[in-house]
Amino acid sequence: MLLKTNEDQEIINYLLSAEREAREVVKITDTYPDLTIEKAYELQDGLLARRLKDNQTKTVGIKLGLTSKAKQEMMGVNEAIYGYLHADMLAYEWEPMKRSELIHPKAEPEIAFFLEKDLEGENVTEEDVMEATKYVAPALEVIDSRYKDFRFTLTDVVADNCSSIKFVVGSQLVSPRELDLGNIGMVMSKNGKVEQTGSSAAVLGHPATAIAWAASQLSKRGRGFKKGEIILSGAMSEAISFDSGDTIVAQFHGLGSVSFYCQ
Ligand code: 0L1
Ligand code: MG
């Protein structure tokens, strides 16, 4: 599908200003119902290039989305998606997250992979993923769709860099070989009350399977994962909404915990 270059720029401006002003907007497929997935990834590329320039930041990794069968079924799709992580999305456990900079944030528990080798090609296996990973760590991704009521189609969310806004990584770094990564239990609580439990098995059966899938998708576009990058491998349970005054903690069996406070 071809959109005119000026329409592409309008969409990119529309989504970036929604992020900057922490304001929800009508989804883009209301205006462009025929948007294809290829075009949505092109728009994502354009949005990321502008964001890097405007925010004077850099790419630090990749995040996978819609990695659970439950979420794919909910959206009526059978594929995961990916977006990019920028340095200015990295948030810290010790620094309150500012609610005023967010629209309608949700937190999701994930396992972060730190790569010590490039990971590229259409035939990347789970073993290759494990081999290329130096450490894994507990993480909380904050997603904040720019779309009204967090409602969108697959193409909308891809163009919106898969709802990315912030991520927090816990301080415990563990070799992936020391854990049964396909079967890590997780408990996520808000203000001390358990809100979600889950398992890394919810991430396409094993987070390394999800990453191998993403490597093959990236290779179709002449890309791959690079040494030094962080990968957020996908949510281990449903995301939970939070607001100012809330503390979110996710505890992972064998991996420790990660938390943040929203101010
Ligand atoms: O990181 C994610 O799994 C989110 C992907 C996009 C879907 C959503 O915003 O819920
Ligand atoms: Mg996520």
PDB file of C-alpha atoms and ligand atoms in Angstrom:
ATOM      1  CA  MET A   1       0.000   0.000   0.000  1.00  0.00           C
ATOM      2  CA  LEU A   2       1.293   3.436  -0.916  1.00  0.00           C
ATOM      3  CA  LEU A   3       0.665   6.482   1.162  1.00  0.00           C
ATOM      4  CA  LYS A   4       1.998   9.754  -0.128  1.00  0.00           C
ATOM      5  CA  THR A   5       5.168  10.906   1.609  1.00  0.00           C
ATOM      6  CA  ASN A   6       3.389  13.900   3.078  1.00  0.00           C
ATOM      7  CA  GLU A   7       0.700  11.584   4.496  1.00  0.00           C
ATOM      8  CA  ASP A   8       3.418   9.418   6.057  1.00  0.00           C
ATOM      9  CA  GLN A   9       4.916  12.498   7.697  1.00  0.00           C
ATOM     10  CA  GLU A  10       1.485  13.595   8.933  1.00  0.00           C
ATOM     11  CA  ILE A  11       0.920  10.212  10.593  1.00  0.00           C
ATOM     12  CA  ILE A  12       4.390  10.281  12.171  1.00  0.00           C
ATOM     13  CA  ASN A  13       3.843  13.814  13.496  1.00  0.00           C
ATOM     14  CA  TYR A  14       0.410  12.811  14.761  1.00  0.00           C
ATOM     15  CA  LEU A  15       1.765   9.867  16.781  1.00  0.00           C
ATOM     16  CA  LEU A  16       4.894  11.631  18.021  1.00  0.00           C
ATOM     17  CA  SER A  17       3.003  14.676  19.224  1.00  0.00           C
ATOM     18  CA  ALA A  18       0.530  12.379  21.005  1.00  0.00           C
ATOM     19  CA  GLU A  19       3.484  10.813  22.842  1.00  0.00           C
ATOM     20  CA  ARG A  20       5.150  14.151  23.590  1.00  0.00           C
ATOM     21  CA  GLU A  21       1.952  15.741  24.881  1.00  0.00           C
ATOM     22  CA  ALA A  22       0.804  12.549  26.666  1.00  0.00           C
ATOM     23  CA  ARG A  23      -2.510  12.748  24.830  1.00  0.00           C
ATOM     24  CA  GLU A  24      -4.548   9.893  23.334  1.00  0.00           C
ATOM     25  CA  VAL A  25      -5.584  10.095  19.673  1.00  0.00           C
ATOM     26  CA  VAL A  26      -7.975   8.359  17.301  1.00  0.00           C
ATOM     27  CA  LYS A  27      -6.353   5.306  15.702  1.00  0.00           C
ATOM     28  CA  ILE A  28      -4.875   5.841  12.260  1.00  0.00           C
ATOM     29  CA  THR A  29      -6.823   3.022  10.568  1.00  0.00           C
ATOM     30  CA  ASP A  30      -9.984   5.089  11.090  1.00  0.00           C
ATOM     31  CA  THR A  31      -8.539   7.294   8.332  1.00  0.00           C
ATOM     32  CA  TYR A  32      -6.439   4.679   6.501  1.00  0.00           C
ATOM     33  CA  PRO A  33      -8.393   1.413   6.847  1.00  0.00           C
ATOM     34  CA  ASP A  34      -6.309  -0.362   4.187  1.00  0.00           C
ATOM     35  CA  LEU A  35      -2.990   0.097   5.945  1.00  0.00           C
ATOM     36  CA  THR A  36      -0.914  -3.055   5.403  1.00  0.00           C
ATOM     37  CA  ILE A  37       1.499  -4.567   7.911  1.00  0.00           C
ATOM     38  CA  GLU A  38       4.454  -3.786   5.602  1.00  0.00           C
ATOM     39  CA  LYS A  39       3.387  -0.154   5.428  1.00  0.00           C
ATOM     40  CA  ALA A  40       2.881  -0.085   9.203  1.00  0.00           C
ATOM     41  CA  TYR A  41       6.511  -1.204   9.737  1.00  0.00           C
ATOM     42  CA  GLU A  42       7.620   1.512   7.278  1.00  0.00           C
ATOM     43  CA  LEU A  43       5.725   4.081   9.310  1.00  0.00           C
ATOM     44  CA  GLN A  44       7.324   2.671  12.481  1.00  0.00           C
ATOM     45  CA  ASP A  45      10.766   3.149  10.857  1.00  0.00           C
ATOM     46  CA  GLY A  46       9.910   6.740   9.979  1.00  0.00           C
ATOM     47  CA  LEU A  47       8.584   7.424  13.464  1.00  0.00           C
ATOM     48  CA  LEU A  48      11.698   5.942  15.097  1.00  0.00           C
ATOM     49  CA  ALA A  49      14.065   7.932  12.873  1.00  0.00           C
ATOM     50  CA  ARG A  50      12.247  11.136  13.828  1.00  0.00           C
ATOM     51  CA  ARG A  51      12.138  10.186  17.502  1.00  0.00           C
ATOM     52  CA  LEU A  52      15.895   9.482  17.577  1.00  0.00           C
ATOM     53  CA  LYS A  53      16.571  12.885  16.051  1.00  0.00           C
ATOM     54  CA  ASP A  54      14.051  14.909  18.059  1.00  0.00           C
ATOM     55  CA  ASN A  55      14.965  13.321  21.408  1.00  0.00           C
ATOM     56  CA  GLN A  56      18.717  13.141  20.704  1.00  0.00           C
ATOM     57  CA  THR A  57      18.702   9.510  21.798  1.00  0.00           C
ATOM     58  CA  LYS A  58      19.869   6.164  20.440  1.00  0.00           C
ATOM     59  CA  THR A  59      18.590   2.654  19.851  1.00  0.00           C
ATOM     60  CA  VAL A  60      19.432   0.213  22.646  1.00  0.00           C
ATOM     61  CA  GLY A  61      17.377  -2.812  21.717  1.00  0.00           C
ATOM     62  CA  ILE A  62      14.210  -4.423  20.464  1.00  0.00           C
ATOM     63  CA  LYS A  63      10.967  -5.460  22.156  1.00  0.00           C
ATOM     64  CA  LEU A  64       8.606  -8.200  21.131  1.00  0.00           C
ATOM     65  CA  GLY A  65       4.861  -7.833  21.491  1.00  0.00           C
ATOM     66  CA  LEU A  66       1.787 -10.049  21.167  1.00  0.00           C
ATOM     67  CA  THR A  67       3.903 -13.080  22.080  1.00  0.00           C
ATOM     68  CA  SER A  68       1.174 -14.839  24.014  1.00  0.00           C
ATOM     69  CA  LYS A  69      -1.443 -16.971  22.285  1.00  0.00           C
ATOM     70  CA  ALA A  70      -4.088 -15.356  24.518  1.00  0.00           C
ATOM     71  CA  LYS A  71      -3.239 -11.840  23.308  1.00  0.00           C
ATOM     72  CA  GLN A  72      -2.954 -12.958  19.681  1.00  0.00           C
ATOM     73  CA  GLU A  73      -6.404 -14.551  19.902  1.00  0.00           C
ATOM     74  CA  MET A  74      -7.792 -11.420  21.541  1.00  0.00           C
ATOM     75  CA  MET A  75      -6.521  -9.365  18.571  1.00  0.00           C
ATOM     76  CA  GLY A  76      -7.518 -11.995  15.996  1.00  0.00           C
ATOM     77  CA  VAL A  77      -3.938 -12.463  14.716  1.00  0.00           C
ATOM     78  CA  ASN A  78      -1.475 -15.336  14.712  1.00  0.00           C
ATOM     79  CA  GLU A  79       1.801 -13.435  14.674  1.00  0.00           C
ATOM     80  CA  ALA A  80       3.862 -11.552  17.188  1.00  0.00           C
ATOM     81  CA  ILE A  81       5.182  -8.041  16.424  1.00  0.00           C
ATOM     82  CA  TYR A  82       8.316  -6.056  17.235  1.00  0.00           C
ATOM     83  CA  GLY A  83       9.331  -2.494  17.981  1.00  0.00           C
ATOM     84  CA  TYR A  84      12.488  -0.684  19.066  1.00  0.00           C
ATOM     85  CA  LEU A  85      13.780   0.470  22.447  1.00  0.00           C
ATOM     86  CA  HIS A  86      15.507   3.836  22.759  1.00  0.00           C
ATOM     87  CA  ALA A  87      17.904   4.941  25.511  1.00  0.00           C
ATOM     88  CA  ASP A  88      15.425   7.560  26.730  1.00  0.00           C
ATOM     89  CA  MET A  89      12.851   4.802  27.373  1.00  0.00           C
ATOM     90  CA  LEU A  90      15.102   3.218  29.994  1.00  0.00           C
ATOM     91  CA  ALA A  91      13.686   3.987  33.449  1.00  0.00           C
ATOM     92  CA  TYR A  92      15.179   3.096  36.816  1.00  0.00           C
ATOM     93  CA  GLU A  93      13.972   1.361  39.933  1.00  0.00           C
ATOM     94  CA  TRP A  94      15.193   4.227  42.120  1.00  0.00           C
ATOM     95  CA  GLU A  95      13.719   7.062  40.068  1.00  0.00           C
ATOM     96  CA  PRO A  96       9.948   7.651  40.263  1.00  0.00           C
ATOM     97  CA  MET A  97       8.163   7.378  36.953  1.00  0.00           C
ATOM     98  CA  LYS A  98       6.239  10.553  36.175  1.00  0.00           C
ATOM     99  CA  ARG A  99       2.539   9.879  35.627  1.00  0.00           C
ATOM    100  CA  SER A 100       2.148  13.308  33.972  1.00  0.00           C
ATOM    101  CA  GLU A 101       4.327  12.130  31.048  1.00  0.00           C
ATOM    102  CA  LEU A 102       2.119   9.098  30.378  1.00  0.00           C
ATOM    103  CA  ILE A 103      -1.339   8.669  28.848  1.00  0.00           C
ATOM    104  CA  HIS A 104      -2.858   5.463  30.278  1.00  0.00           C
ATOM    105  CA  PRO A 105       0.134   3.329  31.237  1.00  0.00           C
ATOM    106  CA  LYS A 106       0.184  -0.415  31.863  1.00  0.00           C
ATOM    107  CA  ALA A 107       3.003  -2.569  33.208  1.00  0.00           C
ATOM    108  CA  GLU A 108       3.956  -5.988  31.930  1.00  0.00           C
ATOM    109  CA  PRO A 109       6.518  -8.462  33.302  1.00  0.00           C
ATOM    110  CA  GLU A 110       9.143  -9.653  30.859  1.00  0.00           C
ATOM    111  CA  ILE A 111      12.558 -11.294  30.715  1.00  0.00           C
ATOM    112  CA  ALA A 112      15.270  -9.045  29.283  1.00  0.00           C
ATOM    113  CA  PHE A 113      18.068 -10.649  27.247  1.00  0.00           C
ATOM    114  CA  PHE A 114      21.485  -8.984  26.970  1.00  0.00           C
ATOM    115  CA  LEU A 115      23.310 -10.053  23.819  1.00  0.00           C
ATOM    116  CA  GLU A 116      27.034 -10.623  23.620  1.00  0.00           C
ATOM    117  CA  LYS A 117      26.922 -11.637  19.938  1.00  0.00           C
ATOM    118  CA  ASP A 118      24.993 -10.575  16.857  1.00  0.00           C
ATOM    119  CA  LEU A 119      21.960 -12.724  16.149  1.00  0.00           C
ATOM    120  CA  GLU A 120      20.899 -12.563  12.540  1.00  0.00           C
ATOM    121  CA  GLY A 121      19.318 -14.623   9.803  1.00  0.00           C
ATOM    122  CA  GLU A 122      16.149 -16.456   8.936  1.00  0.00           C
ATOM    123  CA  ASN A 123      17.275 -19.745  10.494  1.00  0.00           C
ATOM    124  CA  VAL A 124      18.211 -18.594  13.988  1.00  0.00           C
ATOM    125  CA  THR A 125      17.381 -21.333  16.506  1.00  0.00           C
ATOM    126  CA  GLU A 126      16.552 -21.242  20.223  1.00  0.00           C
ATOM    127  CA  GLU A 127      20.063 -22.645  20.838  1.00  0.00           C
ATOM    128  CA  ASP A 128      21.567 -19.745  18.873  1.00  0.00           C
ATOM    129  CA  VAL A 129      19.597 -17.311  21.056  1.00  0.00           C
ATOM    130  CA  MET A 130      20.886 -18.939  24.255  1.00  0.00           C
ATOM    131  CA  GLU A 131      24.423 -18.988  22.879  1.00  0.00           C
ATOM    132  CA  ALA A 132      24.338 -15.274  21.969  1.00  0.00           C
ATOM    133  CA  THR A 133      22.923 -14.207  25.354  1.00  0.00           C
ATOM    134  CA  LYS A 134      25.296 -13.105  28.078  1.00  0.00           C
ATOM    135  CA  TYR A 135      22.700 -12.436  30.761  1.00  0.00           C
ATOM    136  CA  VAL A 136      19.003 -12.412  31.361  1.00  0.00           C
ATOM    137  CA  ALA A 137      17.355 -10.100  33.889  1.00  0.00           C
ATOM    138  CA  PRO A 138      13.883  -9.396  35.260  1.00  0.00           C
ATOM    139  CA  ALA A 139      12.168  -6.462  33.554  1.00  0.00           C
ATOM    140  CA  LEU A 140       8.966  -4.454  33.620  1.00  0.00           C
ATOM    141  CA  GLU A 141       7.859  -2.908  30.373  1.00  0.00           C
ATOM    142  CA  VAL A 142       5.524   0.076  30.545  1.00  0.00           C
ATOM    143  CA  ILE A 143       3.294   0.267  27.498  1.00  0.00           C
ATOM    144  CA  ASP A 144       1.290   3.382  26.716  1.00  0.00           C
ATOM    145  CA  SER A 145      -0.559   3.116  23.413  1.00  0.00           C
ATOM    146  CA  ARG A 146      -1.093   6.507  21.899  1.00  0.00           C
ATOM    147  CA  TYR A 147      -4.558   5.360  20.778  1.00  0.00           C
ATOM    148  CA  LYS A 148      -7.800   6.202  22.505  1.00  0.00           C
ATOM    149  CA  ASP A 149      -8.846   3.653  25.145  1.00  0.00           C
ATOM    150  CA  PHE A 150      -5.839   1.440  24.279  1.00  0.00           C
ATOM    151  CA  ARG A 151      -7.825   0.117  21.295  1.00  0.00           C
ATOM    152  CA  PHE A 152      -6.222  -0.545  17.926  1.00  0.00           C
ATOM    153  CA  THR A 153      -5.712  -2.976  15.067  1.00  0.00           C
ATOM    154  CA  LEU A 154      -2.451  -4.811  14.383  1.00  0.00           C
ATOM    155  CA  THR A 155      -1.298  -2.230  11.848  1.00  0.00           C
ATOM    156  CA  ASP A 156      -2.129   0.693  14.164  1.00  0.00           C
ATOM    157  CA  VAL A 157      -0.028  -0.741  16.977  1.00  0.00           C
ATOM    158  CA  VAL A 158       2.950  -1.594  14.745  1.00  0.00           C
ATOM    159  CA  ALA A 159       3.041   1.980  13.384  1.00  0.00           C
ATOM    160  CA  ASP A 160       2.915   3.210  17.005  1.00  0.00           C
ATOM    161  CA  ASN A 161       6.149   1.267  17.812  1.00  0.00           C
ATOM    162  CA  CYS A 162       4.097  -1.390  19.604  1.00  0.00           C
ATOM    163  CA  SER A 163       2.954   0.962  22.397  1.00  0.00           C
ATOM    164  CA  SER A 164       6.534   1.333  23.726  1.00  0.00           C
ATOM    165  CA  ILE A 165       7.302   4.082  26.222  1.00  0.00           C
ATOM    166  CA  LYS A 166       9.462   2.905  29.177  1.00  0.00           C
ATOM    167  CA  PHE A 167      11.180  -0.162  30.550  1.00  0.00           C
ATOM    168  CA  VAL A 168      12.883  -0.952  33.847  1.00  0.00           C
ATOM    169  CA  VAL A 169      15.460  -3.721  34.238  1.00  0.00           C
ATOM    170  CA  GLY A 170      16.205  -5.322  37.616  1.00  0.00           C
ATOM    171  CA  SER A 171      19.722  -5.475  38.963  1.00  0.00           C
ATOM    172  CA  GLN A 172      20.111  -9.258  39.069  1.00  0.00           C
ATOM    173  CA  LEU A 173      21.875 -10.484  35.932  1.00  0.00           C
ATOM    174  CA  VAL A 174      21.945 -14.261  35.492  1.00  0.00           C
ATOM    175  CA  SER A 175      23.498 -16.487  32.844  1.00  0.00           C
ATOM    176  CA  PRO A 176      20.678 -17.991  30.742  1.00  0.00           C
ATOM    177  CA  ARG A 177      22.273 -21.419  31.204  1.00  0.00           C
ATOM    178  CA  GLU A 178      21.659 -21.308  34.946  1.00  0.00           C
ATOM    179  CA  LEU A 179      17.881 -21.299  34.591  1.00  0.00           C
ATOM    180  CA  ASP A 180      15.081 -23.234  32.993  1.00  0.00           C
ATOM    181  CA  LEU A 181      14.116 -20.208  30.923  1.00  0.00           C
ATOM    182  CA  GLY A 182      11.049 -21.871  29.462  1.00  0.00           C
ATOM    183  CA  ASN A 183       9.462 -22.291  32.844  1.00  0.00           C
ATOM    184  CA  ILE A 184      10.022 -19.249  35.054  1.00  0.00           C
ATOM    185  CA  GLY A 185       7.150 -18.452  37.379  1.00  0.00           C
ATOM    186  CA  MET A 186       6.258 -14.805  37.966  1.00  0.00           C
ATOM    187  CA  VAL A 187       4.077 -12.868  40.408  1.00  0.00           C
ATOM    188  CA  MET A 188       3.263  -9.211  39.741  1.00  0.00           C
ATOM    189  CA  SER A 189       1.758  -7.041  42.448  1.00  0.00           C
ATOM    190  CA  LYS A 190       0.467  -3.504  42.778  1.00  0.00           C
ATOM    191  CA  ASN A 191       0.830  -1.832  46.183  1.00  0.00           C
ATOM    192  CA  GLY A 192       1.483  -5.223  47.776  1.00  0.00           C
ATOM    193  CA  LYS A 193      -1.580  -6.943  46.290  1.00  0.00           C
ATOM    194  CA  VAL A 194      -1.035  -9.742  43.782  1.00  0.00           C
ATOM    195  CA  GLU A 195      -2.540  -8.715  40.426  1.00  0.00           C
ATOM    196  CA  GLN A 196      -1.118 -11.255  37.973  1.00  0.00           C
ATOM    197  CA  THR A 197       0.738 -14.530  38.004  1.00  0.00           C
ATOM    198  CA  GLY A 198       2.346 -15.999  34.918  1.00  0.00           C
ATOM    199  CA  SER A 199       5.110 -18.013  33.382  1.00  0.00           C
ATOM    200  CA  SER A 200       7.771 -17.539  30.736  1.00  0.00           C
ATOM    201  CA  ALA A 201       6.054 -20.449  28.960  1.00  0.00           C
ATOM    202  CA  ALA A 202       3.365 -17.911  27.988  1.00  0.00           C
ATOM    203  CA  VAL A 203       5.939 -16.282  25.698  1.00  0.00           C
ATOM    204  CA  LEU A 204       5.428 -18.515  22.648  1.00  0.00           C
ATOM    205  CA  GLY A 205       6.333 -21.537  24.788  1.00  0.00           C
ATOM    206  CA  HIS A 206       9.828 -20.200  25.554  1.00  0.00           C
ATOM    207  CA  PRO A 207      11.229 -16.648  25.302  1.00  0.00           C
ATOM    208  CA  ALA A 208      14.100 -17.924  23.125  1.00  0.00           C
ATOM    209  CA  THR A 209      11.503 -19.204  20.625  1.00  0.00           C
ATOM    210  CA  ALA A 210      10.012 -15.718  20.460  1.00  0.00           C
ATOM    211  CA  ILE A 211      13.443 -14.176  19.876  1.00  0.00           C
ATOM    212  CA  ALA A 212      14.304 -16.728  17.168  1.00  0.00           C
ATOM    213  CA  TRP A 213      11.000 -15.857  15.469  1.00  0.00           C
ATOM    214  CA  ALA A 214      11.817 -12.137  15.662  1.00  0.00           C
ATOM    215  CA  ALA A 215      15.285 -12.754  14.174  1.00  0.00           C
ATOM    216  CA  SER A 216      13.672 -14.381  11.149  1.00  0.00           C
ATOM    217  CA  GLN A 217      11.225 -11.474  10.772  1.00  0.00           C
ATOM    218  CA  LEU A 218      14.020  -8.925  11.062  1.00  0.00           C
ATOM    219  CA  SER A 219      16.087 -10.790   8.478  1.00  0.00           C
ATOM    220  CA  LYS A 220      13.287 -10.322   5.929  1.00  0.00           C
ATOM    221  CA  ARG A 221      14.008  -6.610   6.266  1.00  0.00           C
ATOM    222  CA  GLY A 222      17.791  -7.030   6.146  1.00  0.00           C
ATOM    223  CA  ARG A 223      18.124  -6.562   9.905  1.00  0.00           C
ATOM    224  CA  GLY A 224      18.993  -8.489  13.003  1.00  0.00           C
ATOM    225  CA  PHE A 225      19.841  -8.252  16.676  1.00  0.00           C
ATOM    226  CA  LYS A 226      23.219  -6.713  17.466  1.00  0.00           C
ATOM    227  CA  LYS A 227      25.812  -7.459  20.119  1.00  0.00           C
ATOM    228  CA  GLY A 228      25.204  -5.207  23.138  1.00  0.00           C
ATOM    229  CA  GLU A 229      21.468  -4.893  22.529  1.00  0.00           C
ATOM    230  CA  ILE A 230      18.731  -5.580  25.070  1.00  0.00           C
ATOM    231  CA  ILE A 231      15.738  -7.631  23.989  1.00  0.00           C
ATOM    232  CA  LEU A 232      12.451  -7.560  25.866  1.00  0.00           C
ATOM    233  CA  SER A 233      11.133 -10.982  25.004  1.00  0.00           C
ATOM    234  CA  GLY A 234       7.395 -10.494  25.605  1.00  0.00           C
ATOM    235  CA  ALA A 235       4.860 -10.342  28.401  1.00  0.00           C
ATOM    236  CA  MET A 236       4.507 -13.281  30.809  1.00  0.00           C
ATOM    237  CA  SER A 237       0.985 -12.273  31.866  1.00  0.00           C
ATOM    238  CA  GLU A 238      -1.634  -9.670  31.106  1.00  0.00           C
ATOM    239  CA  ALA A 239      -0.526  -6.067  31.575  1.00  0.00           C
ATOM    240  CA  ILE A 240      -1.885  -4.103  34.552  1.00  0.00           C
ATOM    241  CA  SER A 241      -2.876  -0.439  34.625  1.00  0.00           C
ATOM    242  CA  PHE A 242      -1.282   1.834  37.190  1.00  0.00           C
ATOM    243  CA  ASP A 243      -1.586   5.415  38.316  1.00  0.00           C
ATOM    244  CA  SER A 244       0.243   7.940  40.398  1.00  0.00           C
ATOM    245  CA  GLY A 245       0.989   6.655  43.904  1.00  0.00           C
ATOM    246  CA  ASP A 246       1.230   3.034  42.735  1.00  0.00           C
ATOM    247  CA  THR A 247       4.208   0.724  43.226  1.00  0.00           C
ATOM    248  CA  ILE A 248       4.552  -2.209  40.843  1.00  0.00           C
ATOM    249  CA  VAL A 249       6.729  -5.193  41.728  1.00  0.00           C
ATOM    250  CA  ALA A 250       7.343  -8.285  39.595  1.00  0.00           C
ATOM    251  CA  GLN A 251       9.083 -11.282  41.171  1.00  0.00           C
ATOM    252  CA  PHE A 252      10.554 -13.982  38.975  1.00  0.00           C
ATOM    253  CA  HIS A 253      11.519 -17.432  40.231  1.00  0.00           C
ATOM    254  CA  GLY A 254      15.339 -17.679  40.139  1.00  0.00           C
ATOM    255  CA  LEU A 255      15.728 -14.223  38.625  1.00  0.00           C
ATOM    256  CA  GLY A 256      14.895 -11.861  41.467  1.00  0.00           C
ATOM    257  CA  SER A 257      12.575  -8.904  41.237  1.00  0.00           C
ATOM    258  CA  VAL A 258      12.122  -5.546  39.584  1.00  0.00           C
ATOM    259  CA  SER A 259       9.945  -2.658  40.649  1.00  0.00           C
ATOM    260  CA  PHE A 260       9.075   0.982  40.124  1.00  0.00           C
ATOM    261  CA  TYR A 261       7.072   3.692  41.783  1.00  0.00           C
ATOM    262  CA  CYS A 262       4.827   6.020  39.810  1.00  0.00           C
ATOM    263  CA  GLN A 263       4.701   9.589  41.045  1.00  0.00           C
TER     264      GLN A 263
HETATM  265  O1  0L1 B   1       4.739  -5.094  24.562  1.00  0.00           O
HETATM  266  C1  0L1 B   1       3.651  -5.546  24.220  1.00  0.00           C
HETATM  267  O2  0L1 B   1       3.346  -6.750  24.332  1.00  0.00           O
HETATM  268  C2  0L1 B   1       2.627  -4.597  23.670  1.00  0.00           C
HETATM  269  C3  0L1 B   1       2.433  -4.837  22.231  1.00  0.00           C
HETATM  270  C4  0L1 B   1       1.321  -4.017  21.731  1.00  0.00           C
HETATM  271  C5  0L1 B   1      -0.014  -4.414  22.242  1.00  0.00           C
HETATM  272  C6  0L1 B   1      -0.424  -3.614  23.422  1.00  0.00           C
HETATM  273  O3  0L1 B   1      -0.135  -2.409  23.494  1.00  0.00           O
HETATM  274  O4  0L1 B   1      -1.106  -4.182  24.276  1.00  0.00           O
HETATM  275 MG    MG B   2       5.885  -5.850  26.189  1.00  0.00          MG
END
